PDB file of N, CA and C in Angstrom:
ATOM      1  N   SER A   1      74.119 129.160 147.492  1.00 50.00           N
ATOM      2  CA  SER A   1      75.155 130.119 147.843  1.00 50.00           C
ATOM      3  C   SER A   1      76.519 129.558 147.507  1.00 50.00           C
ATOM      4  N   GLY A   2      77.510 130.435 147.360  1.00 60.00           N
ATOM      5  CA  GLY A   2      78.867 129.999 147.089  1.00 60.00           C
ATOM      6  C   GLY A   2      79.439 129.298 148.297  1.00 60.00           C
ATOM      7  N   GLY A   3      80.559 128.692 148.119  1.00 72.00           N
ATOM      8  CA  GLY A   3      81.193 128.022 149.242  1.00 72.00           C
ATOM      9  C   GLY A   3      82.062 126.871 148.770  1.00 72.00           C
ATOM     10  N   VAL A   4      82.334 125.971 149.681  1.00 74.00           N
ATOM     11  CA  VAL A   4      83.188 124.828 149.406  1.00 74.00           C
ATOM     12  C   VAL A   4      82.312 123.622 149.085  1.00 74.00           C
ATOM     13  N   PHE A   5      82.653 122.925 148.016  1.00 75.00           N
ATOM     14  CA  PHE A   5      81.886 121.759 147.601  1.00 75.00           C
ATOM     15  C   PHE A   5      82.801 120.545 147.519  1.00 75.00           C
ATOM     16  N   ARG A   6      82.328 119.428 148.040  1.00 75.00           N
ATOM     17  CA  ARG A   6      83.088 118.182 147.945  1.00 75.00           C
ATOM     18  C   ARG A   6      82.885 117.603 146.554  1.00 75.00           C
ATOM     19  N   VAL A   7      83.973 117.173 145.947  1.00 76.00           N
ATOM     20  CA  VAL A   7      83.892 116.518 144.646  1.00 76.00           C
ATOM     21  C   VAL A   7      84.615 115.185 144.724  1.00 76.00           C
ATOM     22  N   GLU A   8      84.187 114.249 143.903  1.00 76.00           N
ATOM     23  CA  GLU A   8      84.839 112.953 143.825  1.00 76.00           C
ATOM     24  C   GLU A   8      85.506 112.827 142.466  1.00 76.00           C
ATOM     25  N   LEU A   9      86.822 112.635 142.481  1.00 76.00           N
ATOM     26  CA  LEU A   9      87.605 112.500 141.258  1.00 76.00           C
ATOM     27  C   LEU A   9      88.003 111.036 141.103  1.00 76.00           C
ATOM     28  N   GLN A  10      87.730 110.465 139.950  1.00 78.00           N
ATOM     29  CA  GLN A  10      88.100 109.078 139.685  1.00 78.00           C
ATOM     30  C   GLN A  10      88.881 109.018 138.384  1.00 78.00           C
ATOM     31  N   VAL A  11      89.881 108.140 138.372  1.00 80.00           N
ATOM     32  CA  VAL A  11      90.620 107.939 137.133  1.00 80.00           C
ATOM     33  C   VAL A  11      89.701 107.183 136.184  1.00 80.00           C
ATOM     34  N   TRP A  12      89.469 107.781 135.032  1.00 76.00           N
ATOM     35  CA  TRP A  12      88.638 107.147 134.010  1.00 76.00           C
ATOM     36  C   TRP A  12      89.499 106.151 133.254  1.00 76.00           C
ATOM     37  N   ASP A  13      90.603 106.613 132.795  1.00 73.00           N
ATOM     38  CA  ASP A  13      91.573 105.798 132.073  1.00 73.00           C
ATOM     39  C   ASP A  13      92.861 106.605 132.134  1.00 73.00           C
ATOM     40  N   LYS A  14      93.981 105.952 132.442  1.00 70.00           N
ATOM     41  CA  LYS A  14      95.218 106.724 132.617  1.00 70.00           C
ATOM     42  C   LYS A  14      95.603 107.521 131.385  1.00 70.00           C
ATOM     43  N   ASP A  15      95.110 107.119 130.227  1.00 77.00           N
ATOM     44  CA  ASP A  15      95.397 107.848 128.995  1.00 77.00           C
ATOM     45  C   ASP A  15      94.285 108.814 128.593  1.00 77.00           C
ATOM     46  N   LYS A  16      93.119 108.716 129.251  1.00 79.00           N
ATOM     47  CA  LYS A  16      91.967 109.535 128.852  1.00 79.00           C
ATOM     48  C   LYS A  16      91.560 110.574 129.881  1.00 79.00           C
ATOM     49  N   GLY A  17      91.967 110.413 131.134  1.00 87.00           N
ATOM     50  CA  GLY A  17      91.659 111.445 132.106  1.00 87.00           C
ATOM     51  C   GLY A  17      90.846 110.997 133.293  1.00 87.00           C
ATOM     52  N   TYR A  18      90.093 111.963 133.834  1.00 88.00           N
ATOM     53  CA  TYR A  18      89.383 111.799 135.093  1.00 88.00           C
ATOM     54  C   TYR A  18      87.892 112.089 134.949  1.00 88.00           C
ATOM     55  N   VAL A  19      87.106 111.393 135.760  1.00 88.00           N
ATOM     56  CA  VAL A  19      85.666 111.634 135.858  1.00 88.00           C
ATOM     57  C   VAL A  19      85.438 112.318 137.200  1.00 88.00           C
ATOM     58  N   VAL A  20      84.568 113.330 137.220  1.00 87.00           N
ATOM     59  CA  VAL A  20      84.276 114.066 138.446  1.00 87.00           C
ATOM     60  C   VAL A  20      82.778 114.014 138.722  1.00 87.00           C
ATOM     61  N   ARG A  21      82.438 113.717 139.977  1.00 86.00           N
ATOM     62  CA  ARG A  21      81.045 113.754 140.431  1.00 86.00           C
ATOM     63  C   ARG A  21      80.970 114.712 141.615  1.00 86.00           C
ATOM     64  N   VAL A  22      79.814 115.364 141.769  1.00 84.00           N
ATOM     65  CA  VAL A  22      79.609 116.306 142.863  1.00 84.00           C
ATOM     66  C   VAL A  22      78.399 115.816 143.654  1.00 84.00           C
ATOM     67  N   PRO A  23      78.628 115.242 144.851  1.00 82.00           N
ATOM     68  CA  PRO A  23      77.521 114.658 145.617  1.00 82.00           C
ATOM     69  C   PRO A  23      76.337 115.595 145.859  1.00 82.00           C
ATOM     70  N   ARG A  24      76.582 116.892 146.062  1.00 82.00           N
ATOM     71  CA  ARG A  24      75.468 117.825 146.301  1.00 82.00           C
ATOM     72  C   ARG A  24      74.578 117.970 145.069  1.00 82.00           C
ATOM     73  N   PHE A  25      75.160 117.825 143.885  1.00 85.00           N
ATOM     74  CA  PHE A  25      74.417 117.949 142.632  1.00 85.00           C
ATOM     75  C   PHE A  25      74.539 116.631 141.878  1.00 85.00           C
ATOM     76  N   HIS A  26      73.580 115.762 142.073  1.00 83.00           N
ATOM     77  CA  HIS A  26      73.637 114.439 141.452  1.00 83.00           C
ATOM     78  C   HIS A  26      73.656 114.497 139.928  1.00 83.00           C
ATOM     79  N   GLU A  27      73.199 115.606 139.372  1.00 86.00           N
ATOM     80  CA  GLU A  27      73.183 115.737 137.917  1.00 86.00           C
ATOM     81  C   GLU A  27      74.554 116.047 137.331  1.00 86.00           C
ATOM     82  N   ILE A  28      75.521 116.398 138.176  1.00 89.00           N
ATOM     83  CA  ILE A  28      76.854 116.733 137.661  1.00 89.00           C
ATOM     84  C   ILE A  28      77.726 115.494 137.539  1.00 89.00           C
ATOM     85  N   VAL A  29      78.106 115.203 136.324  1.00 89.00           N
ATOM     86  CA  VAL A  29      79.151 114.231 136.012  1.00 89.00           C
ATOM     87  C   VAL A  29      79.927 114.862 134.868  1.00 89.00           C
ATOM     88  N   THR A  30      81.192 115.153 135.099  1.00 89.00           N
ATOM     89  CA  THR A  30      81.996 115.805 134.085  1.00 89.00           C
ATOM     90  C   THR A  30      83.351 115.119 134.016  1.00 89.00           C
ATOM     91  N   GLU A  31      84.207 115.592 133.152  1.00 90.00           N
ATOM     92  CA  GLU A  31      85.499 114.930 132.982  1.00 90.00           C
ATOM     93  C   GLU A  31      86.555 115.945 132.567  1.00 90.00           C
ATOM     94  N   GLY A  32      87.800 115.512 132.664  1.00 90.00           N
ATOM     95  CA  GLY A  32      88.921 116.326 132.217  1.00 90.00           C
ATOM     96  C   GLY A  32      90.089 115.431 131.857  1.00 90.00           C
ATOM     97  N   ALA A  33      90.928 115.922 130.966  1.00 90.00           N
ATOM     98  CA  ALA A  33      92.081 115.139 130.517  1.00 90.00           C
ATOM     99  C   ALA A  33      93.130 114.996 131.616  1.00 90.00           C
ATOM    100  N   ASN A  34      93.139 115.966 132.575  1.00 88.00           N
ATOM    101  CA  ASN A  34      94.062 115.907 133.705  1.00 88.00           C
ATOM    102  C   ASN A  34      93.337 116.466 134.924  1.00 88.00           C
ATOM    103  N   LEU A  35      93.981 116.410 136.098  1.00 84.00           N
ATOM    104  CA  LEU A  35      93.321 116.874 137.315  1.00 84.00           C
ATOM    105  C   LEU A  35      92.930 118.341 137.255  1.00 84.00           C
ATOM    106  N   LEU A  36      93.805 119.170 136.741  1.00 87.00           N
ATOM    107  CA  LEU A  36      93.507 120.595 136.651  1.00 87.00           C
ATOM    108  C   LEU A  36      92.275 120.851 135.789  1.00 87.00           C
ATOM    109  N   GLU A  37      92.219 120.218 134.632  1.00 90.00           N
ATOM    110  CA  GLU A  37      91.062 120.387 133.743  1.00 90.00           C
ATOM    111  C   GLU A  37      89.804 119.801 134.369  1.00 90.00           C
ATOM    112  N   ALA A  38      89.907 118.655 135.034  1.00 87.00           N
ATOM    113  CA  ALA A  38      88.747 118.030 135.671  1.00 87.00           C
ATOM    114  C   ALA A  38      88.176 118.950 136.752  1.00 87.00           C
ATOM    115  N   LYS A  39      89.045 119.559 137.568  1.00 85.00           N
ATOM    116  CA  LYS A  39      88.589 120.484 138.599  1.00 85.00           C
ATOM    117  C   LYS A  39      87.939 121.717 137.979  1.00 85.00           C
ATOM    118  N   LYS A  40      88.532 122.228 136.908  1.00 89.00           N
ATOM    119  CA  LYS A  40      87.970 123.402 136.226  1.00 89.00           C
ATOM    120  C   LYS A  40      86.571 123.089 135.690  1.00 89.00           C
ATOM    121  N   MET A  41      86.412 121.939 135.082  1.00 89.00           N
ATOM    122  CA  MET A  41      85.111 121.549 134.532  1.00 89.00           C
ATOM    123  C   MET A  41      84.072 121.395 135.650  1.00 89.00           C
ATOM    124  N   ALA A  42      84.491 120.805 136.774  1.00 87.00           N
ATOM    125  CA  ALA A  42      83.573 120.636 137.904  1.00 87.00           C
ATOM    126  C   ALA A  42      83.153 121.994 138.465  1.00 87.00           C
ATOM    127  N   LYS A  43      84.109 122.910 138.598  1.00 87.00           N
ATOM    128  CA  LYS A  43      83.783 124.240 139.120  1.00 87.00           C
ATOM    129  C   LYS A  43      82.774 124.938 138.214  1.00 87.00           C
ATOM    130  N   GLU A  44      82.986 124.856 136.901  1.00 90.00           N
ATOM    131  CA  GLU A  44      82.041 125.465 135.956  1.00 90.00           C
ATOM    132  C   GLU A  44      80.656 124.832 136.073  1.00 90.00           C
ATOM    133  N   ALA A  45      80.610 123.508 136.223  1.00 90.00           N
ATOM    134  CA  ALA A  45      79.321 122.817 136.348  1.00 90.00           C
ATOM    135  C   ALA A  45      78.608 123.225 137.630  1.00 90.00           C
ATOM    136  N   ILE A  46      79.345 123.354 138.730  1.00 86.00           N
ATOM    137  CA  ILE A  46      78.755 123.785 140.000  1.00 86.00           C
ATOM    138  C   ILE A  46      78.204 125.207 139.865  1.00 86.00           C
ATOM    139  N   GLU A  47      78.984 126.088 139.251  1.00 86.00           N
ATOM    140  CA  GLU A  47      78.529 127.466 139.058  1.00 86.00           C
ATOM    141  C   GLU A  47      77.243 127.511 138.239  1.00 86.00           C
ATOM    142  N   LEU A  48      77.161 126.689 137.199  1.00 88.00           N
ATOM    143  CA  LEU A  48      75.947 126.647 136.370  1.00 88.00           C
ATOM    144  C   LEU A  48      74.748 126.133 137.165  1.00 88.00           C
ATOM    145  N   CYS A  49      74.951 125.114 137.982  1.00 87.00           N
ATOM    146  CA  CYS A  49      73.852 124.593 138.805  1.00 87.00           C
ATOM    147  C   CYS A  49      73.373 125.642 139.802  1.00 87.00           C
ATOM    148  N   LEU A  50      74.317 126.323 140.439  1.00 85.00           N
ATOM    149  CA  LEU A  50      73.943 127.371 141.390  1.00 85.00           C
ATOM    150  C   LEU A  50      73.184 128.491 140.692  1.00 85.00           C
ATOM    151  N   GLU A  51      73.663 128.885 139.528  1.00 85.00           N
ATOM    152  CA  GLU A  51      72.999 129.941 138.761  1.00 85.00           C
ATOM    153  C   GLU A  51      71.578 129.517 138.369  1.00 85.00           C
ATOM    154  N   ALA A  52      71.431 128.274 137.925  1.00 87.00           N
ATOM    155  CA  ALA A  52      70.111 127.775 137.517  1.00 87.00           C
ATOM    156  C   ALA A  52      69.147 127.732 138.697  1.00 87.00           C
ATOM    157  N   GLN A  53      69.680 127.514 139.898  1.00 82.00           N
ATOM    158  CA  GLN A  53      68.835 127.469 141.092  1.00 82.00           C
ATOM    159  C   GLN A  53      68.640 128.849 141.713  1.00 82.00           C
ATOM    160  N   GLY A  54      69.256 129.868 141.091  1.00 80.00           N
ATOM    161  CA  GLY A  54      69.107 131.226 141.593  1.00 80.00           C
ATOM    162  C   GLY A  54      69.952 131.519 142.810  1.00 80.00           C
ATOM    163  N   GLU A  55      70.984 130.712 143.055  1.00 71.00           N
ATOM    164  CA  GLU A  55      71.861 130.940 144.201  1.00 71.00           C
ATOM    165  C   GLU A  55      73.077 131.758 143.781  1.00 71.00           C
ATOM    166  N   SER A  56      73.672 132.427 144.732  1.00 63.00           N
ATOM    167  CA  SER A  56      74.853 133.250 144.488  1.00 63.00           C
ATOM    168  C   SER A  56      76.056 132.367 144.184  1.00 63.00           C
ATOM    169  N   ILE A  57      76.913 132.835 143.262  1.00 59.00           N
ATOM    170  CA  ILE A  57      78.149 132.107 142.973  1.00 59.00           C
ATOM    171  C   ILE A  57      79.367 132.924 143.374  1.00 59.00           C
ATOM    172  N   GLU A  58      79.162 133.963 144.162  1.00 61.00           N
ATOM    173  CA  GLU A  58      80.282 134.774 144.634  1.00 61.00           C
ATOM    174  C   GLU A  58      81.093 133.978 145.642  1.00 61.00           C
ATOM    175  N   ASN A  59      82.395 134.185 145.642  1.00 56.00           N
ATOM    176  CA  ASN A  59      83.307 133.555 146.597  1.00 56.00           C
ATOM    177  C   ASN A  59      83.253 132.031 146.560  1.00 56.00           C
ATOM    178  N   LEU A  60      83.113 131.471 145.391  1.00 57.00           N
ATOM    179  CA  LEU A  60      83.070 130.019 145.259  1.00 57.00           C
ATOM    180  C   LEU A  60      84.481 129.454 145.360  1.00 57.00           C
ATOM    181  N   ASP A  61      84.735 128.687 146.406  1.00 60.00           N
ATOM    182  CA  ASP A  61      86.007 128.009 146.583  1.00 60.00           C
ATOM    183  C   ASP A  61      85.863 126.601 146.027  1.00 60.00           C
ATOM    184  N   PHE A  62      86.991 125.977 145.714  1.00 61.00           N
ATOM    185  CA  PHE A  62      86.944 124.648 145.116  1.00 61.00           C
ATOM    186  C   PHE A  62      87.785 123.690 145.938  1.00 61.00           C
ATOM    187  N   VAL A  63      87.219 122.552 146.286  1.00 62.00           N
ATOM    188  CA  VAL A  63      87.914 121.518 147.038  1.00 62.00           C
ATOM    189  C   VAL A  63      87.787 120.212 146.273  1.00 62.00           C
ATOM    190  N   GLY A  64      88.892 119.517 146.109  1.00 63.00           N
ATOM    191  CA  GLY A  64      88.876 118.230 145.432  1.00 63.00           C
ATOM    192  C   GLY A  64      89.290 117.125 146.384  1.00 63.00           C
ATOM    193  N   ILE A  65      88.685 115.979 146.269  1.00 62.00           N
ATOM    194  CA  ILE A  65      89.030 114.816 147.071  1.00 62.00           C
ATOM    195  C   ILE A  65      89.532 113.748 146.125  1.00 62.00           C
ATOM    196  N   GLN A  66      90.667 113.197 146.454  1.00 60.00           N
ATOM    197  CA  GLN A  66      91.222 112.121 145.633  1.00 60.00           C
ATOM    198  C   GLN A  66      91.268 110.854 146.474  1.00 60.00           C
ATOM    199  N   ARG A  67      90.949 109.732 145.858  1.00 62.00           N
ATOM    200  CA  ARG A  67      90.969 108.451 146.557  1.00 62.00           C
ATOM    201  C   ARG A  67      91.973 107.539 145.883  1.00 62.00           C
ATOM    202  N   VAL A  68      92.606 106.727 146.677  1.00 58.00           N
ATOM    203  CA  VAL A  68      93.573 105.769 146.162  1.00 58.00           C
ATOM    204  C   VAL A  68      93.083 104.370 146.509  1.00 58.00           C
ATOM    205  N   THR A  69      93.025 103.490 145.505  1.00 68.00           N
ATOM    206  CA  THR A  69      92.615 102.106 145.733  1.00 68.00           C
ATOM    207  C   THR A  69      93.852 101.223 145.709  1.00 68.00           C
ATOM    208  N   ILE A  70      93.968 100.365 146.708  1.00 55.00           N
ATOM    209  CA  ILE A  70      95.078  99.441 146.817  1.00 55.00           C
ATOM    210  C   ILE A  70      94.582  98.042 146.494  1.00 55.00           C
ATOM    211  N   ALA A  71      95.221  97.390 145.537  1.00 66.00           N
ATOM    212  CA  ALA A  71      94.825  96.034 145.165  1.00 66.00           C
ATOM    213  C   ALA A  71      95.124  95.071 146.303  1.00 66.00           C
ATOM    214  N   ALA A  72      94.254  94.065 146.469  1.00 61.00           N
ATOM    215  CA  ALA A  72      94.421  93.083 147.548  1.00 61.00           C
ATOM    216  C   ALA A  72      95.559  92.125 147.268  1.00 61.00           C
TER     217      ALA A  72
END
């Protein structure tokens, strides 16, 4: 069913973009040149997984989680 999905966004390379993983769908690993594109790619991948599983994709909201690492 549609809904809110947690995603993990990681900086791949500051010049190359972001990697996105979706914990609910271990098969999803996608990327984007910037945060907006990375989120768009993740949303499309989630919609495809839901469609393949025969679940509804109506009212699909998107939530992104960003993490910051501080060097010791």
